[in-house]
Short mmCIF file of C-alpha atoms and ligand atoms in Angstrom, two decimals:
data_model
loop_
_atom_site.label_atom_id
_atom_site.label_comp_id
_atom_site.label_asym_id
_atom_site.label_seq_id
_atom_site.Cartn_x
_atom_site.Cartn_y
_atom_site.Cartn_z
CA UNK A 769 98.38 81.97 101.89
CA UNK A 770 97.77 79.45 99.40
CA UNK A 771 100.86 77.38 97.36
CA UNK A 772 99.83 79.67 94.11
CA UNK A 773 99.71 83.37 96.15
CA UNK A 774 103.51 82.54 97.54
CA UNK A 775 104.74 81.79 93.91
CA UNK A 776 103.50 85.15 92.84
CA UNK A 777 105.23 86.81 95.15
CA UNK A 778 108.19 85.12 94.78
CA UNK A 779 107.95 85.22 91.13
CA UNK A 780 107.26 89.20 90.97
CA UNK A 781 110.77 90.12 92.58
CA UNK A 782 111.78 89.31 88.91
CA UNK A 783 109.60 91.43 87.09
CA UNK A 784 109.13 95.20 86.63
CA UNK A 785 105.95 97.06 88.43
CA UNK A 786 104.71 97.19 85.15
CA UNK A 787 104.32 93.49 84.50
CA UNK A 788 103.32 92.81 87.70
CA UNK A 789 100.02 94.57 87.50
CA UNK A 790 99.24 92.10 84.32
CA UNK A 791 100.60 88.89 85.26
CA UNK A 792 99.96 89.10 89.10
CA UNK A 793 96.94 87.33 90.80
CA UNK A 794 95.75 85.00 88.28
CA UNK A 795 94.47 81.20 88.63
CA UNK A 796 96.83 78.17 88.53
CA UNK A 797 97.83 77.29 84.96
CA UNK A 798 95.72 74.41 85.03
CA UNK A 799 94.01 72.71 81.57
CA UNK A 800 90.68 74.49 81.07
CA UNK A 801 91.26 77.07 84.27
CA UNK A 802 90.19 80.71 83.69
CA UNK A 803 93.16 83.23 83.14
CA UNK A 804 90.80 85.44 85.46
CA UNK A 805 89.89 84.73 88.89
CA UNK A 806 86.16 84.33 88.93
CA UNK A 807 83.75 86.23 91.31
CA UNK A 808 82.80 84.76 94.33
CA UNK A 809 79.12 84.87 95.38
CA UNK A 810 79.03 83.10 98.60
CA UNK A 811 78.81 84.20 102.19
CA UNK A 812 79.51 81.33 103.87
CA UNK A 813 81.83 78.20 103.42
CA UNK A 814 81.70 74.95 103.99
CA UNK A 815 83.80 73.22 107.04
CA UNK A 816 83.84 71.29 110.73
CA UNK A 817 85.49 72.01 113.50
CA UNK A 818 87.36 74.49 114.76
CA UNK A 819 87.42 77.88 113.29
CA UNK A 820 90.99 79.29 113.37
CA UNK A 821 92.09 82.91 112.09
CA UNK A 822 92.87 82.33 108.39
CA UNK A 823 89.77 79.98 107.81
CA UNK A 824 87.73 80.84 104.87
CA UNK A 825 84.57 79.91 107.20
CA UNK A 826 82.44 83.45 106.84
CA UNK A 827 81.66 85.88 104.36
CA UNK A 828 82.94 88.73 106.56
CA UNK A 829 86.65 86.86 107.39
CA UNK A 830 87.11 86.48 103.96
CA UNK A 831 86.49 86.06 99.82
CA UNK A 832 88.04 84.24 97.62
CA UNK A 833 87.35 87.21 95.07
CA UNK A 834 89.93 89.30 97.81
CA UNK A 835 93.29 86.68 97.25
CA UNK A 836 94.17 87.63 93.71
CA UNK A 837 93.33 91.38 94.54
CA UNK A 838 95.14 91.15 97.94
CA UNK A 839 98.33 89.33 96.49
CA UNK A 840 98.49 91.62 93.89
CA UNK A 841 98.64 94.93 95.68
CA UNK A 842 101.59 93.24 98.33
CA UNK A 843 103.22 92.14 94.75
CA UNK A 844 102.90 95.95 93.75
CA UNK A 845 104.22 97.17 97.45
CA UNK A 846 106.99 95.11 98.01
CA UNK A 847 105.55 93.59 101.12
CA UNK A 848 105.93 90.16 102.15
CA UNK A 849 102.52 89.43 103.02
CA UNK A 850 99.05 89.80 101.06
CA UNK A 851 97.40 93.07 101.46
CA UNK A 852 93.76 93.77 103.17
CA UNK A 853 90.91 94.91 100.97
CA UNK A 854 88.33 97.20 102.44
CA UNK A 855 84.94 98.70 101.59
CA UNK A 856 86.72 102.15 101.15
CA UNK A 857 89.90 104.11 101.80
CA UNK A 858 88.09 105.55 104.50
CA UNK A 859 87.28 101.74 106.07
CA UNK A 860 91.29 101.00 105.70
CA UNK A 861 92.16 104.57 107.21
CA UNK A 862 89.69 103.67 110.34
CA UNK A 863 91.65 100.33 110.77
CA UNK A 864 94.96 102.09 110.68
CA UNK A 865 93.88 104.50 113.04
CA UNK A 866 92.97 101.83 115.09
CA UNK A 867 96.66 100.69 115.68
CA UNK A 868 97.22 103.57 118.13
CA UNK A 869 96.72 102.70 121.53
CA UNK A 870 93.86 104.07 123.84
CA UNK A 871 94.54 108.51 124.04
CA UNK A 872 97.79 107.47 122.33
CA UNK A 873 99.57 110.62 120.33
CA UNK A 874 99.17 110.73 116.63
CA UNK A 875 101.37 113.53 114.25
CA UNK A 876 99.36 113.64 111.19
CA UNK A 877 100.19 116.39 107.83
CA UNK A 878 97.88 119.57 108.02
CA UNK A 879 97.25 118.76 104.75
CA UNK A 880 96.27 115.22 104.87
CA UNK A 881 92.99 113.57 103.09
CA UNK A 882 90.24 115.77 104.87
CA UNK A 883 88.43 112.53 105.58
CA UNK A 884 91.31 110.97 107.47
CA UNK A 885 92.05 114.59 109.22
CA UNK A 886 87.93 114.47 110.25
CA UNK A 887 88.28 111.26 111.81
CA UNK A 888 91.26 111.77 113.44
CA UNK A 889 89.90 115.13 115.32
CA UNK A 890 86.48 113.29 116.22
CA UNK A 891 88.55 110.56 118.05
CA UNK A 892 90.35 112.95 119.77
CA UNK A 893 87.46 114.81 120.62
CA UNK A 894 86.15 111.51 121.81
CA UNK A 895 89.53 111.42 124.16
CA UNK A 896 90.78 108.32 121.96
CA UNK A 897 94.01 109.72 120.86
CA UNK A 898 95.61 113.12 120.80
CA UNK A 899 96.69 114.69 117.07
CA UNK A 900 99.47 116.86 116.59
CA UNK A 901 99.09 118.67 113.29
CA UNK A 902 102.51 119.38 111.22
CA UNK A 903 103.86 120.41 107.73
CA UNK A 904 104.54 117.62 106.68
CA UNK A 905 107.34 118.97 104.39
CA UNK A 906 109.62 120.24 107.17
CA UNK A 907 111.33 117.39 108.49
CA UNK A 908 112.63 119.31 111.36
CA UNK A 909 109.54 120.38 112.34
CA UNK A 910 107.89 117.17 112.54
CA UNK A 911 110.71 115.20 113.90
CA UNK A 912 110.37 118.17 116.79
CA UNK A 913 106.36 116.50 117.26
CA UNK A 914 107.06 113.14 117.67
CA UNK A 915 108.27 112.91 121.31
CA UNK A 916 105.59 110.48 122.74
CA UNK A 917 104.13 109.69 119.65
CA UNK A 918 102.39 106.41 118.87
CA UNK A 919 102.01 107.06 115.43
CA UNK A 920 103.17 109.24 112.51
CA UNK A 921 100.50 109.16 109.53
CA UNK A 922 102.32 110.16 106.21
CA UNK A 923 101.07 111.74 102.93
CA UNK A 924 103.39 112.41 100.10
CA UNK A 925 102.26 114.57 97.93
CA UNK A 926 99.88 115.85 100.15
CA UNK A 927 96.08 116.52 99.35
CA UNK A 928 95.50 119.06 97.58
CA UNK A 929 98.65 121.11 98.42
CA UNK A 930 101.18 118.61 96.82
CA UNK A 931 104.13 118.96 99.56
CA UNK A 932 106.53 116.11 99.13
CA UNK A 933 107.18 114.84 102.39
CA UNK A 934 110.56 113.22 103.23
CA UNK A 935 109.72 109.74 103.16
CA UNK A 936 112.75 107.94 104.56
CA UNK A 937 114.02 110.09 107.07
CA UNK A 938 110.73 111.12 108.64
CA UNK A 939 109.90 106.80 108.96
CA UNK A 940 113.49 106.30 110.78
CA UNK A 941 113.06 109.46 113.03
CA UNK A 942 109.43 108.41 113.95
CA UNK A 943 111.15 104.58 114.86
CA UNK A 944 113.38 105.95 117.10
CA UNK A 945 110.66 107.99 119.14
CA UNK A 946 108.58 104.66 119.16
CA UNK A 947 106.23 105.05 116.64
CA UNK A 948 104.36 103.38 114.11
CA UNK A 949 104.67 104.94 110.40
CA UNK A 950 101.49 104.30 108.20
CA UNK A 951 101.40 106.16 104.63
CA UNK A 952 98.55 106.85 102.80
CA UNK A 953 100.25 105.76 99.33
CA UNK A 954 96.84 106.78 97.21
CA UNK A 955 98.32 109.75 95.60
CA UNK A 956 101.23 108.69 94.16
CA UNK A 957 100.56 104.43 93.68
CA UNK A 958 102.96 101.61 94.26
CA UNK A 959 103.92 102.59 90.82
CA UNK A 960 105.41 106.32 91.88
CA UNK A 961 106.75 104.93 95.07
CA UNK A 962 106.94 102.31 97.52
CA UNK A 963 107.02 103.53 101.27
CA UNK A 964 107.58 99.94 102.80
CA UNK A 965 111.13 100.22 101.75
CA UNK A 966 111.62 102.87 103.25
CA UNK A 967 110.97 101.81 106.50
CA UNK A 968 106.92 102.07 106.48
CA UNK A 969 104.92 99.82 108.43
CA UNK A 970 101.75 100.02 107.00
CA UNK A 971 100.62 101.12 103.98
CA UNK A 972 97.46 102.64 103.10
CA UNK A 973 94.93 103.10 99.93
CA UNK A 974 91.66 104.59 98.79
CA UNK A 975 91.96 101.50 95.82
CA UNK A 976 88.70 104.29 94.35
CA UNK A 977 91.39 106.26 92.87
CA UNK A 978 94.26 105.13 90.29
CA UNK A 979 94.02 101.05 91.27
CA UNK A 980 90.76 100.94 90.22
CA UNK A 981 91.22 103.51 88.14
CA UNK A 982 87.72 104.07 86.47
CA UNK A 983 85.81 106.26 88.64
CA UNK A 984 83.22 102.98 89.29
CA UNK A 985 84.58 101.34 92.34
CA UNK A 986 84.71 102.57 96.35
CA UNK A 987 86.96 100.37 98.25
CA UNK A 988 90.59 100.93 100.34
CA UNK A 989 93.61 98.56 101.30
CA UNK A 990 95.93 98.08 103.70
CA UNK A 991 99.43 96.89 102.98
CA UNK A 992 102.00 95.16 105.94
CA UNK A 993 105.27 93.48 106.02
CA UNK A 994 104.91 92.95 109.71
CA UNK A 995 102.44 89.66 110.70
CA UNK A 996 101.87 91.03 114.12
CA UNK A 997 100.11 94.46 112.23
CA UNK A 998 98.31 92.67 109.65
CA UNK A 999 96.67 90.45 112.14
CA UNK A 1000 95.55 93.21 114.06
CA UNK A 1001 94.32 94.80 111.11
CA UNK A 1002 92.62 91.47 109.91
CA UNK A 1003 90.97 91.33 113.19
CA UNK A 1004 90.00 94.99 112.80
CA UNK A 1005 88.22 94.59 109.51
CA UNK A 1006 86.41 90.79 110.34
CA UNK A 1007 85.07 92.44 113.81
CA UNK A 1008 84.37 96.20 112.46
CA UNK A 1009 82.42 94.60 109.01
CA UNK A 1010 84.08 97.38 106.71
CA UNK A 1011 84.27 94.72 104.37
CA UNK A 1012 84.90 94.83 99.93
CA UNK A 1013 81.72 93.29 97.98
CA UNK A 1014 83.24 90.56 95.20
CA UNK A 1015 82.12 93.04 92.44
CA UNK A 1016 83.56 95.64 93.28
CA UNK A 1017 87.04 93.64 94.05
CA UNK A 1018 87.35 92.01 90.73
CA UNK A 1019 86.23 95.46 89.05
CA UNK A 1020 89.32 96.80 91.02
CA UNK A 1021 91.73 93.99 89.86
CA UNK A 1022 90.68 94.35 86.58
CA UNK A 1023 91.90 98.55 86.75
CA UNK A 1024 95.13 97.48 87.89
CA UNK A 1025 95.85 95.71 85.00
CA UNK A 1026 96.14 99.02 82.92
CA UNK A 1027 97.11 101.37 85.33
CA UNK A 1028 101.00 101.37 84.54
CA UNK A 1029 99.72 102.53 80.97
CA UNK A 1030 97.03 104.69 82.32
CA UNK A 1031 99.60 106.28 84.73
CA UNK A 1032 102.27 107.11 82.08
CA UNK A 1033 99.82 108.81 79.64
CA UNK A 1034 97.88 110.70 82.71
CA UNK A 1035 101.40 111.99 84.28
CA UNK A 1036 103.17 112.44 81.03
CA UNK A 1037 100.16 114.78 80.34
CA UNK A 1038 100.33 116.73 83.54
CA UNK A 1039 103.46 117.45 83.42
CA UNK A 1040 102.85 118.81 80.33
CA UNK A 1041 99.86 120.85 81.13
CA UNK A 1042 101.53 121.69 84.25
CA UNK A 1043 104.41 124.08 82.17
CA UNK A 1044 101.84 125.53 79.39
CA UNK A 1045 99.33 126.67 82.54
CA UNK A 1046 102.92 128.15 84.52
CA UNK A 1047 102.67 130.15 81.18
CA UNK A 1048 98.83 131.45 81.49
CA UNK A 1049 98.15 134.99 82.67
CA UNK A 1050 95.02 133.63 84.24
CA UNK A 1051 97.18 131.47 86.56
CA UNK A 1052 98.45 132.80 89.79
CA UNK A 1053 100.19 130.10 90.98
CA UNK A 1054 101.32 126.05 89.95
CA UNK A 1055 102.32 123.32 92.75
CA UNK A 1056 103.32 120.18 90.38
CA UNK A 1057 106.38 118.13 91.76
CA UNK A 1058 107.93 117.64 88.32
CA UNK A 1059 108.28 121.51 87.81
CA UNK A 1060 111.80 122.46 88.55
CA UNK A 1061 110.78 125.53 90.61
CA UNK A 1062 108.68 123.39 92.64
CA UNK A 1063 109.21 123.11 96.32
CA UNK A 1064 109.35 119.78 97.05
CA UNK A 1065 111.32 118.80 92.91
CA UNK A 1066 114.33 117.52 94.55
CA UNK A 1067 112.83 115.44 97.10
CA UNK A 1068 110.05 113.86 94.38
CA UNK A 1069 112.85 112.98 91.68
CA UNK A 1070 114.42 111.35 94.65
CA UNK A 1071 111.99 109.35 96.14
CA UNK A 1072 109.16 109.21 93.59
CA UNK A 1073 109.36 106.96 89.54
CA UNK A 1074 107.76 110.00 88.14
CA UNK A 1075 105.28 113.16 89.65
CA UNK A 1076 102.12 111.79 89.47
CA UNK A 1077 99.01 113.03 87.77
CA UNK A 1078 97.54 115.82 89.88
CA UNK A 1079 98.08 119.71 89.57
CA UNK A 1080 97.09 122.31 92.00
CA UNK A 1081 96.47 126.06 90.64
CA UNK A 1082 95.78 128.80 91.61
CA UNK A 1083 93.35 130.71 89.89
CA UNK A 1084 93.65 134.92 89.46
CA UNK A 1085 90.51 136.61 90.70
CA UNK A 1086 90.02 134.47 93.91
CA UNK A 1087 87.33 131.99 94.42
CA UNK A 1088 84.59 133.69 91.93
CA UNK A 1089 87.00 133.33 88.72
CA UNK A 1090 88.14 129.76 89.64
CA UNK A 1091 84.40 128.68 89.76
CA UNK A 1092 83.99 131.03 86.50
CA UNK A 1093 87.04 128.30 85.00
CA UNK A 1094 84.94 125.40 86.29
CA UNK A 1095 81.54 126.74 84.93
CA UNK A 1096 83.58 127.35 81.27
CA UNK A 1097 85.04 124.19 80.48
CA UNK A 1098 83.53 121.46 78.45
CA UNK A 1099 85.97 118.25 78.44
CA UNK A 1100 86.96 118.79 81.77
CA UNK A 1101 84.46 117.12 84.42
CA UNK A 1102 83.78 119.14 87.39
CA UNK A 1103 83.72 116.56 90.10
CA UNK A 1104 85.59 115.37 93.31
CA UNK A 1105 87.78 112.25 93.63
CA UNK A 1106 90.88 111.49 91.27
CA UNK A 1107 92.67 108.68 89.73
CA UNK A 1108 89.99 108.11 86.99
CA UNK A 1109 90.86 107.70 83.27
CA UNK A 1110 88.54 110.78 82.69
CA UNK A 1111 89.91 114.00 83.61
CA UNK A 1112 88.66 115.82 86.87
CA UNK A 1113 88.91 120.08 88.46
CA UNK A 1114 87.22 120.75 91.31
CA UNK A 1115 87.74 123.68 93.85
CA UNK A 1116 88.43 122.23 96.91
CA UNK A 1117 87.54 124.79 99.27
CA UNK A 1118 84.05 123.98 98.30
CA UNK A 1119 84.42 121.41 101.23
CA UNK A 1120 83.29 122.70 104.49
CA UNK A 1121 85.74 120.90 106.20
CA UNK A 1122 88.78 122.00 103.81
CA UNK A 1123 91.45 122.92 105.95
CA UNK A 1124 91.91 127.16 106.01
CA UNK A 1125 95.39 126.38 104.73
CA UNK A 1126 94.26 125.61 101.43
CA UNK A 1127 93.58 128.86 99.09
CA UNK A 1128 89.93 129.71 98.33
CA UNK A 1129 91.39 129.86 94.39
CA UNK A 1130 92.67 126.87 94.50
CA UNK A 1131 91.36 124.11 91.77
CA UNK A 1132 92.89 120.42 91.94
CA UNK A 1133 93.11 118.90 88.66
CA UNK A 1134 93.10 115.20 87.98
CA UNK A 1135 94.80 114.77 84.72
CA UNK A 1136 93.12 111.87 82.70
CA UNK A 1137 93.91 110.06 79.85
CA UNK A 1138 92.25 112.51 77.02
CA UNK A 1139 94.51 113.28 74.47
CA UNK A 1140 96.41 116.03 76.01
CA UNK A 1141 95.63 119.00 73.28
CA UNK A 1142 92.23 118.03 73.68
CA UNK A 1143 92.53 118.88 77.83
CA UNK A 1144 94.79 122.03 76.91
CA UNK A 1145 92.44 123.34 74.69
CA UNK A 1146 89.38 123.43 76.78
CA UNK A 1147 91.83 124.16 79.66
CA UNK A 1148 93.23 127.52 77.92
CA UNK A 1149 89.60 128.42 76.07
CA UNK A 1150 88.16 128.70 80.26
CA UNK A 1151 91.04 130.32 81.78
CA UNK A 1152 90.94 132.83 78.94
CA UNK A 1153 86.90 133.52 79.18
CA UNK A 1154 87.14 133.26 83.21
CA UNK A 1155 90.50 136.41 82.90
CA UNK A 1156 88.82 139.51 83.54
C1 PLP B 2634 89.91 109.41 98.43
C2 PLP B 2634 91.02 109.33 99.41
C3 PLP B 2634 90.85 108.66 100.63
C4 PLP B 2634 89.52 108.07 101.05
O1 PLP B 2634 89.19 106.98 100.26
P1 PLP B 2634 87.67 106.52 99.95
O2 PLP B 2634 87.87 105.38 99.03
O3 PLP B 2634 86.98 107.71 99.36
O4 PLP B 2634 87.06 106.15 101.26
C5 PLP B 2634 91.94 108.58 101.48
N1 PLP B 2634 93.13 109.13 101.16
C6 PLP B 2634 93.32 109.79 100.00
C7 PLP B 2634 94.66 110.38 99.70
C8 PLP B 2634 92.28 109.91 99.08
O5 PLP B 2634 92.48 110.57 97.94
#
């Protein structure tokens, strides 16, 4: 770490998540410096001698473009070291994985990211670890699977079913079976919540989503307190080559710096949209954490600053009128991913690989930063032409 990356993170104890993603990762103060890091074109570095882990050396150890980036996200986390930037969430999710030893057991949510439940059933088709499958929002039920287990993988809310998992106890009952804790902290940002502190070990992101925040970028993180992790994981990501392009790191730097604003417009709105569409005779069903008669309310106002941006419905009519909704709207863009200042519906069962769990009727929305009559209206004007 370099003399200006440990003053940031000393300095950002003293400042409030929403400062931090402004005044976090930027140059030395020095006459004339940029107040922006610069991008870094360069895939090799000048030295002599020996090449020790930490050395700039190659393009594929490491880029200056990553520090600000890297020391930004551990500012945002709470962790004590600087983060690891990789070519996707995917790339960071692989790395994670990659913590569990040989056939080693992993208890993963049923309703995890579907790319993160794919690759965990091919490696354990592959005989590289076994996977226990829970809900991840009945504590006693997954503290029952972790007997032998090497890892528990944690989502909270959950993808696309929005179960609020308890954070907290689940990390401290998976530490006394022996296991890691990693938490794929996408969803809800280091803004909504911050699972190192409670008890953690590794954090992960697809940075695509609300860091970068602009629907431009694909690149992940992973987030560590504990040296003996992130050097693994360093290792991981300088041998595997899942590595972040400059570009697309500074683009992703330069999201964070409005995503406390972009997050408290988009969730403000959801949970706005989230009660008028409870209201719609279209609407079968609403899974928002910020509801009151949502499941998993008390455990989200608990362990969450604010519900997030994402909305789950259910659509009357089955899978035929929710793609009827899709078809009807106009503002609305009818895509995958989430996190993106433009607002997002998709039915998720259009996946193949969608876990049976999840109702064909289902749409996620990801609430933007539209002005929020604008989304109701074309919201209401599709449910109303897809009610028959
Ligand atoms: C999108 C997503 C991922 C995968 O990230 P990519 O950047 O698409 O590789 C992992 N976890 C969650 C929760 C996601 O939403």
């Amino acid at each position: 770490m370099t003399d200006a990356s440990s003053r940031d993170l000393q300095h950002a104890a003293h400042l409030a998540p929403d400062t931090v993603v402004v005044s976090a990762g930027r140059p030395p103060r020095d006459h004339d410096a940029p107040v922006n890091p610069p991008v870094v074109l360069s895939s090799t570095f000048f030295g002599r001698g020996e090449v020790v882990q930490g050395d700039r050396a190659y393009g594929r150890y490491s880029n200056p473009t990553w520090d600000p980036f890297e020391e930004t996200l551990a500012e945002l986390e709470g962790a004590a070291l600087p983060g690891l930037v990789f070519a996707s969430g995917l790339a960071a999710v692989s790395a994670a994985l990659s913590l569990i030893p040989s056939g080693g057991v992993l208890v993963m949510p049923r309703h995890s990211y579907q790319g993160s439940l794919a690759m965990a059933e091919q490696m354990a088709e592959r005989g590289e670890l076994k996977l226990r499958t829970v809900d991840i929002a009945d504590t006693a039920a997954v503290t029952a699977q972790l007997g032998g287990a090497d890892m528990l993988w944690l989502e909270s809310p959950t993808n696309p079913m929005l179960e609020i998992a308890e954070v907290e106890a689940l990390a401290s009952a998976a530490h006394q079976a022996g296991a890691l804790v990693v938490a794929d902290n996408t969803f809800s940002t280091p803004l909504g919540q911050r699972p190192l502190a409670a008890g953690v070990d590794v954090v992960v992101h697809s940075v695509t989503k609300y860091l970068a925040g602009h629907s431009d970028v694909v690149l992940g993180a992973v987030v560590t307190s504990n040296e003996e992790l992130r050097s693994k994981l360093l290792v991981h990501r300088s041998l595997h080559g899942a590595i972040a392009g400059p570009f697309e790191t500074w683009l992703a730097l330069r999201g964070v710096r409005t995503m406390a604003l972009r997050i408290e417009r988009s969730q403000a709105t959801a949970g706005e949209l989230a009660r008028k569409l409870q209201q719609h005779p279209a609407v079968e069903a609403v899974r928002y954490p910020g509801l009151p008669e949502d499941p998993g309310h008390a455990r989200a106002a608990a362990q969450m600053d604010g519900f997030g941006s994402i909305i789950a419905i259910q659509v009357k009519g089955g899978a035929a009128a929710a793609d009827k909704v899709i078809d009807a709207l106009q503002l609305w863009l009818p895509a995958t991913s989430l996190g993106g200042v433009e607002s997002l519906i998709e039915r998720r069962r259009r996946h193949v690989n969608e876990p049976e769990s999840v109702p064909e009727n289902l749409l996620r929305l990801s609430v933007g930063i539209e002005n929020p009559a604008d989304l109701w209206a074309d919201l209401e004007q599709a449910l109303t032409a897809a009610d028959v």
